[in-house]
């Protein structure tokens, strides 16, 4: 954030898992402790991000203020207020707005743009034209992501397919902890190490830094945000219609009681936008589980 950039004598820690820091042992040499809190005002976060982007482009303060107002108006008009309250997603939405890509109001289009921009960023970092080294003949991918505004997704279908397979398999892991944070061998069950490196370059998957002597051992990986993992998992459902029965059986076995069924909401919403028949089956399953709980 701009107000922090002027201070060179402090370290800023930004985390999506503050509870992990709460368990760390504090050093005896520390003289001050600070309470860690989440983002309390998402509009301030959005304004700060717009300021950083605008200052790089030499945009005046007055125009920055106009952009802030326009951004909030678009968020309200497209009913994206619940998404902006998630800090990681808020930053992504600001970037889409700033480059003129926040034009469609559906969640699926927002996340399509999000992934497309991440792939473009990875290609730019590596200075290559595309990630794919193999041909994919999956018509469902073309139908779902075949828009002009998502050309990088469309041109890297093999990478997207591997990422979606990983997202679905990890999200439906019965171990809740390993469904969000997973080891490298879990990833390489669904893609090559080359594809993993590509996804790390895009930022779609992140890797925790290790300070152990054996830095490659048990290094945890995770998706940029759980909603991106859920979106990719829904994309996997939509792309694999021939195997839909096995996919739905897996979902029903994992989300089978009143506790777990509460976690299926975002996956269900994304599936509604990409595969109506599968969403209808998931809806029926949700109803059955809730009815069973109420009857009990």
mmCIF file of C-alpha atoms in Angstrom:
data_model
loop_
_atom_site.group_PDB
_atom_site.id
_atom_site.type_symbol
_atom_site.label_atom_id
_atom_site.label_comp_id
_atom_site.label_asym_id
_atom_site.label_seq_id
_atom_site.Cartn_x
_atom_site.Cartn_y
_atom_site.Cartn_z
ATOM 1 C CA UNK A 1 0.000 0.000 0.000
ATOM 2 C CA UNK A 2 1.264 3.517 -0.784
ATOM 3 C CA UNK A 3 1.515 4.690 2.817
ATOM 4 C CA UNK A 4 3.820 1.761 3.610
ATOM 5 C CA UNK A 5 6.185 2.240 0.672
ATOM 6 C CA UNK A 6 7.862 5.234 2.314
ATOM 7 C CA UNK A 7 8.911 3.216 5.367
ATOM 8 C CA UNK A 8 12.070 1.239 4.663
ATOM 9 C CA UNK A 9 12.789 0.124 8.216
ATOM 10 C CA UNK A 10 9.832 -2.222 8.684
ATOM 11 C CA UNK A 11 8.709 -5.518 7.209
ATOM 12 C CA UNK A 12 5.127 -5.831 5.994
ATOM 13 C CA UNK A 13 3.474 -9.229 6.348
ATOM 14 C CA UNK A 14 0.383 -9.914 4.244
ATOM 15 C CA UNK A 15 -1.300 -13.263 4.791
ATOM 16 C CA UNK A 16 -4.597 -14.958 4.020
ATOM 17 C CA UNK A 17 -4.117 -17.234 7.039
ATOM 18 C CA UNK A 18 -3.543 -15.002 10.101
ATOM 19 C CA UNK A 19 -4.351 -17.873 12.457
ATOM 20 C CA UNK A 20 -1.089 -19.541 11.386
ATOM 21 C CA UNK A 21 0.896 -16.587 12.733
ATOM 22 C CA UNK A 22 -0.939 -16.796 16.042
ATOM 23 C CA UNK A 23 0.748 -20.133 16.757
ATOM 24 C CA UNK A 24 4.303 -18.891 16.143
ATOM 25 C CA UNK A 25 6.680 -18.590 19.091
ATOM 26 C CA UNK A 26 7.694 -14.975 19.576
ATOM 27 C CA UNK A 27 11.389 -14.136 19.866
ATOM 28 C CA UNK A 28 12.712 -12.763 23.166
ATOM 29 C CA UNK A 29 14.469 -10.016 21.221
ATOM 30 C CA UNK A 30 11.218 -8.457 20.030
ATOM 31 C CA UNK A 31 10.451 -5.154 21.698
ATOM 32 C CA UNK A 32 7.017 -4.520 20.208
ATOM 33 C CA UNK A 33 4.064 -6.666 19.249
ATOM 34 C CA UNK A 34 1.241 -5.644 16.945
ATOM 35 C CA UNK A 35 -2.243 -7.052 16.739
ATOM 36 C CA UNK A 36 -2.973 -8.549 13.331
ATOM 37 C CA UNK A 37 -6.390 -7.843 11.883
ATOM 38 C CA UNK A 38 -8.068 -8.360 8.552
ATOM 39 C CA UNK A 39 -9.239 -5.730 6.096
ATOM 40 C CA UNK A 40 -11.863 -3.673 7.893
ATOM 41 C CA UNK A 41 -12.823 -1.447 4.957
ATOM 42 C CA UNK A 42 -12.780 -2.946 1.482
ATOM 43 C CA UNK A 43 -13.403 0.425 -0.187
ATOM 44 C CA UNK A 44 -10.184 1.741 1.356
ATOM 45 C CA UNK A 45 -8.328 -1.318 0.072
ATOM 46 C CA UNK A 46 -9.741 -0.731 -3.416
ATOM 47 C CA UNK A 47 -8.774 2.944 -3.288
ATOM 48 C CA UNK A 48 -5.225 2.058 -2.229
ATOM 49 C CA UNK A 49 -4.820 -0.409 -5.087
ATOM 50 C CA UNK A 50 -6.193 2.099 -7.606
ATOM 51 C CA UNK A 51 -3.760 4.698 -6.237
ATOM 52 C CA UNK A 52 -0.785 2.382 -6.767
ATOM 53 C CA UNK A 53 -1.856 1.575 -10.330
ATOM 54 C CA UNK A 54 -2.735 5.174 -11.186
ATOM 55 C CA UNK A 55 0.507 6.636 -9.829
ATOM 56 C CA UNK A 56 2.490 4.312 -12.094
ATOM 57 C CA UNK A 57 0.569 5.739 -15.057
ATOM 58 C CA UNK A 58 0.880 9.348 -13.891
ATOM 59 C CA UNK A 59 -2.868 9.818 -13.389
ATOM 60 C CA UNK A 60 -3.908 12.906 -11.431
ATOM 61 C CA UNK A 61 -5.434 12.761 -7.953
ATOM 62 C CA UNK A 62 -8.741 14.031 -9.301
ATOM 63 C CA UNK A 63 -8.916 11.286 -11.938
ATOM 64 C CA UNK A 64 -7.972 8.730 -9.294
ATOM 65 C CA UNK A 65 -10.932 9.826 -7.204
ATOM 66 C CA UNK A 66 -13.214 9.496 -10.233
ATOM 67 C CA UNK A 67 -11.933 5.967 -10.804
ATOM 68 C CA UNK A 68 -12.639 5.099 -7.162
ATOM 69 C CA UNK A 69 -16.238 6.262 -7.531
ATOM 70 C CA UNK A 70 -16.681 4.481 -10.871
ATOM 71 C CA UNK A 71 -15.335 1.232 -9.433
ATOM 72 C CA UNK A 72 -17.753 1.184 -6.503
ATOM 73 C CA UNK A 73 -20.661 2.045 -8.821
ATOM 74 C CA UNK A 74 -19.807 -0.867 -11.133
ATOM 75 C CA UNK A 75 -19.502 -3.259 -8.191
ATOM 76 C CA UNK A 76 -22.928 -2.217 -6.919
ATOM 77 C CA UNK A 77 -24.529 -2.298 -10.377
ATOM 78 C CA UNK A 78 -23.251 -5.813 -11.053
ATOM 79 C CA UNK A 79 -24.090 -7.097 -7.535
ATOM 80 C CA UNK A 80 -20.485 -8.064 -6.784
ATOM 81 C CA UNK A 81 -20.479 -6.584 -3.300
ATOM 82 C CA UNK A 82 -20.015 -9.953 -1.606
ATOM 83 C CA UNK A 83 -16.910 -10.717 -3.706
ATOM 84 C CA UNK A 84 -15.206 -7.414 -3.001
ATOM 85 C CA UNK A 85 -15.278 -8.177 0.722
ATOM 86 C CA UNK A 86 -12.661 -10.896 0.150
ATOM 87 C CA UNK A 87 -9.321 -8.991 0.089
ATOM 88 C CA UNK A 88 -7.584 -11.228 -2.471
ATOM 89 C CA UNK A 89 -10.594 -11.075 -4.800
ATOM 90 C CA UNK A 90 -11.034 -7.344 -4.217
ATOM 91 C CA UNK A 91 -7.530 -6.693 -5.560
ATOM 92 C CA UNK A 92 -8.279 -8.874 -8.595
ATOM 93 C CA UNK A 93 -11.516 -6.982 -9.286
ATOM 94 C CA UNK A 94 -9.729 -3.640 -9.096
ATOM 95 C CA UNK A 95 -7.187 -4.827 -11.660
ATOM 96 C CA UNK A 96 -9.966 -5.987 -13.992
ATOM 97 C CA UNK A 97 -11.739 -2.654 -13.630
ATOM 98 C CA UNK A 98 -8.547 -0.670 -14.180
ATOM 99 C CA UNK A 99 -7.766 -2.363 -17.506
ATOM 100 C CA UNK A 100 -11.398 -2.233 -18.673
ATOM 101 C CA UNK A 101 -12.276 -5.916 -18.301
ATOM 102 C CA UNK A 102 -14.919 -5.674 -15.581
ATOM 103 C CA UNK A 103 -17.778 -5.371 -18.057
ATOM 104 C CA UNK A 104 -19.881 -8.496 -17.433
ATOM 105 C CA UNK A 105 -21.686 -9.070 -14.161
ATOM 106 C CA UNK A 106 -21.597 -12.853 -13.843
ATOM 107 C CA UNK A 107 -19.232 -14.488 -11.387
ATOM 108 C CA UNK A 108 -18.050 -16.908 -14.036
ATOM 109 C CA UNK A 109 -16.994 -14.105 -16.381
ATOM 110 C CA UNK A 110 -15.192 -12.342 -13.525
ATOM 111 C CA UNK A 111 -13.185 -15.460 -12.699
ATOM 112 C CA UNK A 112 -12.578 -16.250 -16.378
ATOM 113 C CA UNK A 113 -11.032 -12.801 -16.738
ATOM 114 C CA UNK A 114 -9.093 -13.297 -13.532
ATOM 115 C CA UNK A 115 -7.476 -16.518 -14.766
ATOM 116 C CA UNK A 116 -6.891 -15.076 -18.236
ATOM 117 C CA UNK A 117 -5.005 -12.120 -16.760
ATOM 118 C CA UNK A 118 -2.893 -14.417 -14.578
ATOM 119 C CA UNK A 119 -1.926 -16.559 -17.560
ATOM 120 C CA UNK A 120 -1.043 -13.415 -19.530
ATOM 121 C CA UNK A 121 1.148 -12.280 -16.636
ATOM 122 C CA UNK A 122 2.977 -15.615 -16.548
ATOM 123 C CA UNK A 123 3.607 -15.525 -20.293
ATOM 124 C CA UNK A 124 4.956 -12.001 -20.013
ATOM 125 C CA UNK A 125 7.299 -12.973 -17.171
ATOM 126 C CA UNK A 126 8.721 -15.895 -19.132
ATOM 127 C CA UNK A 127 8.570 -14.007 -22.443
ATOM 128 C CA UNK A 128 6.935 -16.871 -24.321
ATOM 129 C CA UNK A 129 3.838 -17.014 -26.522
ATOM 130 C CA UNK A 130 1.973 -19.838 -24.775
ATOM 131 C CA UNK A 131 2.368 -22.553 -22.166
ATOM 132 C CA UNK A 132 0.764 -25.441 -24.012
ATOM 133 C CA UNK A 133 2.998 -28.045 -25.591
ATOM 134 C CA UNK A 134 0.240 -30.541 -26.346
ATOM 135 C CA UNK A 135 -2.968 -30.507 -28.323
ATOM 136 C CA UNK A 136 -6.270 -30.737 -26.480
ATOM 137 C CA UNK A 137 -9.461 -31.803 -28.236
ATOM 138 C CA UNK A 138 -12.008 -30.959 -25.576
ATOM 139 C CA UNK A 139 -14.948 -29.192 -27.197
ATOM 140 C CA UNK A 140 -16.401 -28.253 -23.813
ATOM 141 C CA UNK A 141 -13.395 -26.024 -23.117
ATOM 142 C CA UNK A 142 -13.948 -24.068 -26.326
ATOM 143 C CA UNK A 143 -17.634 -23.632 -25.539
ATOM 144 C CA UNK A 144 -17.021 -22.422 -21.995
ATOM 145 C CA UNK A 145 -13.976 -20.188 -22.467
ATOM 146 C CA UNK A 146 -14.256 -19.493 -26.170
ATOM 147 C CA UNK A 147 -14.749 -15.732 -25.915
ATOM 148 C CA UNK A 148 -12.501 -13.088 -27.444
ATOM 149 C CA UNK A 149 -11.739 -11.540 -24.057
ATOM 150 C CA UNK A 150 -10.180 -14.753 -22.720
ATOM 151 C CA UNK A 151 -7.746 -15.570 -25.514
ATOM 152 C CA UNK A 152 -4.990 -16.701 -23.130
ATOM 153 C CA UNK A 153 -7.284 -19.233 -21.488
ATOM 154 C CA UNK A 154 -8.400 -20.453 -24.888
ATOM 155 C CA UNK A 155 -4.847 -20.792 -26.218
ATOM 156 C CA UNK A 156 -3.620 -22.663 -23.126
ATOM 157 C CA UNK A 157 -6.377 -25.234 -22.751
ATOM 158 C CA UNK A 158 -4.076 -28.059 -21.691
ATOM 159 C CA UNK A 159 -2.738 -26.035 -18.754
ATOM 160 C CA UNK A 160 -6.268 -24.989 -17.766
ATOM 161 C CA UNK A 161 -7.476 -28.590 -17.941
ATOM 162 C CA UNK A 162 -4.642 -29.789 -15.660
ATOM 163 C CA UNK A 163 -5.279 -26.981 -13.171
ATOM 164 C CA UNK A 164 -9.006 -27.750 -13.098
ATOM 165 C CA UNK A 165 -8.349 -31.461 -12.505
ATOM 166 C CA UNK A 166 -6.069 -30.607 -9.579
ATOM 167 C CA UNK A 167 -8.663 -28.183 -8.185
ATOM 168 C CA UNK A 168 -11.443 -30.765 -8.271
ATOM 169 C CA UNK A 169 -9.364 -33.612 -6.839
ATOM 170 C CA UNK A 170 -8.029 -31.526 -3.957
ATOM 171 C CA UNK A 171 -11.346 -29.826 -3.201
ATOM 172 C CA UNK A 172 -13.047 -33.218 -2.910
ATOM 173 C CA UNK A 173 -10.317 -34.617 -0.661
ATOM 174 C CA UNK A 174 -11.918 -36.006 2.487
ATOM 175 C CA UNK A 175 -9.102 -34.466 4.535
ATOM 176 C CA UNK A 176 -10.182 -30.837 4.807
ATOM 177 C CA UNK A 177 -6.692 -29.564 5.642
ATOM 178 C CA UNK A 178 -5.049 -31.170 2.610
ATOM 179 C CA UNK A 179 -7.900 -30.060 0.362
ATOM 180 C CA UNK A 180 -6.657 -26.467 0.575
ATOM 181 C CA UNK A 181 -2.916 -26.930 1.169
ATOM 182 C CA UNK A 182 -1.210 -29.841 -0.554
ATOM 183 C CA UNK A 183 2.195 -31.335 -1.315
ATOM 184 C CA UNK A 184 4.017 -31.426 -4.648
ATOM 185 C CA UNK A 185 3.392 -35.145 -5.148
ATOM 186 C CA UNK A 186 -0.348 -34.445 -5.045
ATOM 187 C CA UNK A 187 0.060 -31.924 -7.849
ATOM 188 C CA UNK A 188 2.257 -34.132 -10.022
ATOM 189 C CA UNK A 189 -0.439 -36.807 -9.942
ATOM 190 C CA UNK A 190 -2.432 -34.511 -12.235
ATOM 191 C CA UNK A 191 0.212 -32.616 -14.215
ATOM 192 C CA UNK A 192 3.882 -32.521 -15.132
ATOM 193 C CA UNK A 193 6.413 -30.538 -13.123
ATOM 194 C CA UNK A 194 6.739 -28.222 -16.106
ATOM 195 C CA UNK A 195 3.050 -27.328 -15.885
ATOM 196 C CA UNK A 196 3.399 -26.819 -12.150
ATOM 197 C CA UNK A 197 6.209 -24.335 -12.772
ATOM 198 C CA UNK A 198 4.042 -22.571 -15.338
ATOM 199 C CA UNK A 199 1.161 -22.269 -12.859
ATOM 200 C CA UNK A 200 3.544 -20.904 -10.240
ATOM 201 C CA UNK A 201 4.675 -18.255 -12.727
ATOM 202 C CA UNK A 202 1.070 -17.243 -13.368
ATOM 203 C CA UNK A 203 0.324 -16.978 -9.648
ATOM 204 C CA UNK A 204 -2.711 -19.266 -9.928
ATOM 205 C CA UNK A 205 -0.866 -21.671 -7.623
ATOM 206 C CA UNK A 206 1.487 -20.391 -4.929
ATOM 207 C CA UNK A 207 4.248 -22.116 -2.994
ATOM 208 C CA UNK A 208 5.152 -21.409 0.598
ATOM 209 C CA UNK A 209 8.798 -20.546 1.149
ATOM 210 C CA UNK A 210 10.723 -23.056 3.218
ATOM 211 C CA UNK A 211 13.564 -22.236 5.594
ATOM 212 C CA UNK A 212 14.423 -25.884 6.271
ATOM 213 C CA UNK A 213 17.792 -27.365 5.286
ATOM 214 C CA UNK A 214 15.989 -29.580 2.801
ATOM 215 C CA UNK A 215 14.014 -26.851 1.084
ATOM 216 C CA UNK A 216 12.171 -29.142 -1.347
ATOM 217 C CA UNK A 217 10.773 -31.486 1.293
ATOM 218 C CA UNK A 218 7.095 -31.130 2.173
ATOM 219 C CA UNK A 219 6.807 -27.607 0.794
ATOM 220 C CA UNK A 220 3.085 -26.763 0.799
ATOM 221 C CA UNK A 221 1.297 -25.492 -2.297
ATOM 222 C CA UNK A 222 -2.107 -23.843 -2.567
ATOM 223 C CA UNK A 223 -4.307 -21.999 -5.015
ATOM 224 C CA UNK A 224 -4.218 -18.210 -4.930
ATOM 225 C CA UNK A 225 -7.627 -18.245 -3.219
ATOM 226 C CA UNK A 226 -10.185 -20.902 -2.414
ATOM 227 C CA UNK A 227 -12.754 -19.341 -4.748
ATOM 228 C CA UNK A 228 -10.319 -19.769 -7.663
ATOM 229 C CA UNK A 229 -9.946 -23.412 -6.670
ATOM 230 C CA UNK A 230 -13.742 -23.745 -6.573
ATOM 231 C CA UNK A 231 -14.124 -22.064 -9.952
ATOM 232 C CA UNK A 232 -11.573 -24.379 -11.552
ATOM 233 C CA UNK A 233 -13.281 -27.379 -9.933
ATOM 234 C CA UNK A 234 -16.579 -26.292 -11.504
ATOM 235 C CA UNK A 235 -14.799 -25.889 -14.819
ATOM 236 C CA UNK A 236 -13.587 -29.478 -14.449
ATOM 237 C CA UNK A 237 -17.187 -30.632 -13.937
ATOM 238 C CA UNK A 238 -18.316 -28.786 -17.063
ATOM 239 C CA UNK A 239 -15.450 -30.135 -19.172
ATOM 240 C CA UNK A 240 -15.887 -33.788 -18.223
ATOM 241 C CA UNK A 241 -19.479 -34.602 -19.084
ATOM 242 C CA UNK A 242 -18.741 -38.230 -20.148
ATOM 243 C CA UNK A 243 -17.572 -38.907 -16.583
ATOM 244 C CA UNK A 244 -20.286 -36.853 -14.900
ATOM 245 C CA UNK A 245 -21.748 -39.756 -12.903
ATOM 246 C CA UNK A 246 -18.433 -40.505 -11.182
ATOM 247 C CA UNK A 247 -17.861 -36.802 -10.590
ATOM 248 C CA UNK A 248 -21.266 -36.305 -8.969
ATOM 249 C CA UNK A 249 -20.850 -39.461 -6.887
ATOM 250 C CA UNK A 250 -17.568 -38.061 -5.578
ATOM 251 C CA UNK A 251 -19.230 -34.760 -4.675
ATOM 252 C CA UNK A 252 -22.104 -36.531 -2.926
ATOM 253 C CA UNK A 253 -19.753 -38.722 -0.895
ATOM 254 C CA UNK A 254 -17.652 -35.770 0.303
ATOM 255 C CA UNK A 255 -20.474 -33.281 0.956
ATOM 256 C CA UNK A 256 -22.786 -35.693 2.714
ATOM 257 C CA UNK A 257 -23.770 -34.169 6.066
ATOM 258 C CA UNK A 258 -25.023 -30.904 7.506
ATOM 259 C CA UNK A 259 -21.493 -29.638 8.241
ATOM 260 C CA UNK A 260 -19.844 -30.385 4.920
ATOM 261 C CA UNK A 261 -22.855 -29.348 2.828
ATOM 262 C CA UNK A 262 -22.305 -25.743 3.962
ATOM 263 C CA UNK A 263 -18.986 -25.722 2.077
ATOM 264 C CA UNK A 264 -20.496 -26.581 -1.298
ATOM 265 C CA UNK A 265 -22.178 -23.215 -1.905
ATOM 266 C CA UNK A 266 -19.555 -21.506 -4.063
ATOM 267 C CA UNK A 267 -18.901 -24.659 -6.102
ATOM 268 C CA UNK A 268 -22.647 -24.927 -6.729
ATOM 269 C CA UNK A 269 -22.937 -21.276 -7.814
ATOM 270 C CA UNK A 270 -20.098 -21.581 -10.318
ATOM 271 C CA UNK A 271 -21.516 -24.847 -11.663
ATOM 272 C CA UNK A 272 -24.873 -23.123 -12.254
ATOM 273 C CA UNK A 273 -23.091 -20.767 -14.626
ATOM 274 C CA UNK A 274 -21.190 -23.442 -16.540
ATOM 275 C CA UNK A 275 -23.158 -26.690 -16.455
ATOM 276 C CA UNK A 276 -26.874 -26.462 -15.670
ATOM 277 C CA UNK A 277 -27.579 -30.253 -15.682
ATOM 278 C CA UNK A 278 -24.820 -30.908 -13.131
ATOM 279 C CA UNK A 279 -25.967 -27.930 -11.044
ATOM 280 C CA UNK A 280 -29.489 -29.363 -10.990
ATOM 281 C CA UNK A 281 -28.168 -32.668 -9.650
ATOM 282 C CA UNK A 282 -26.071 -30.893 -7.013
ATOM 283 C CA UNK A 283 -29.101 -28.809 -6.003
ATOM 284 C CA UNK A 284 -31.135 -31.966 -5.478
ATOM 285 C CA UNK A 285 -28.336 -33.437 -3.361
ATOM 286 C CA UNK A 286 -28.184 -30.302 -1.193
ATOM 287 C CA UNK A 287 -31.954 -30.475 -0.700
ATOM 288 C CA UNK A 288 -31.789 -34.163 0.221
ATOM 289 C CA UNK A 289 -29.067 -33.604 2.826
ATOM 290 C CA UNK A 290 -30.866 -30.648 4.415
ATOM 291 C CA UNK A 291 -34.197 -32.506 4.411
ATOM 292 C CA UNK A 292 -32.579 -35.487 6.090
ATOM 293 C CA UNK A 293 -31.127 -33.248 8.805
ATOM 294 C CA UNK A 294 -34.475 -31.530 9.417
ATOM 295 C CA UNK A 295 -36.328 -34.849 9.581
ATOM 296 C CA UNK A 296 -33.828 -36.190 12.068
#
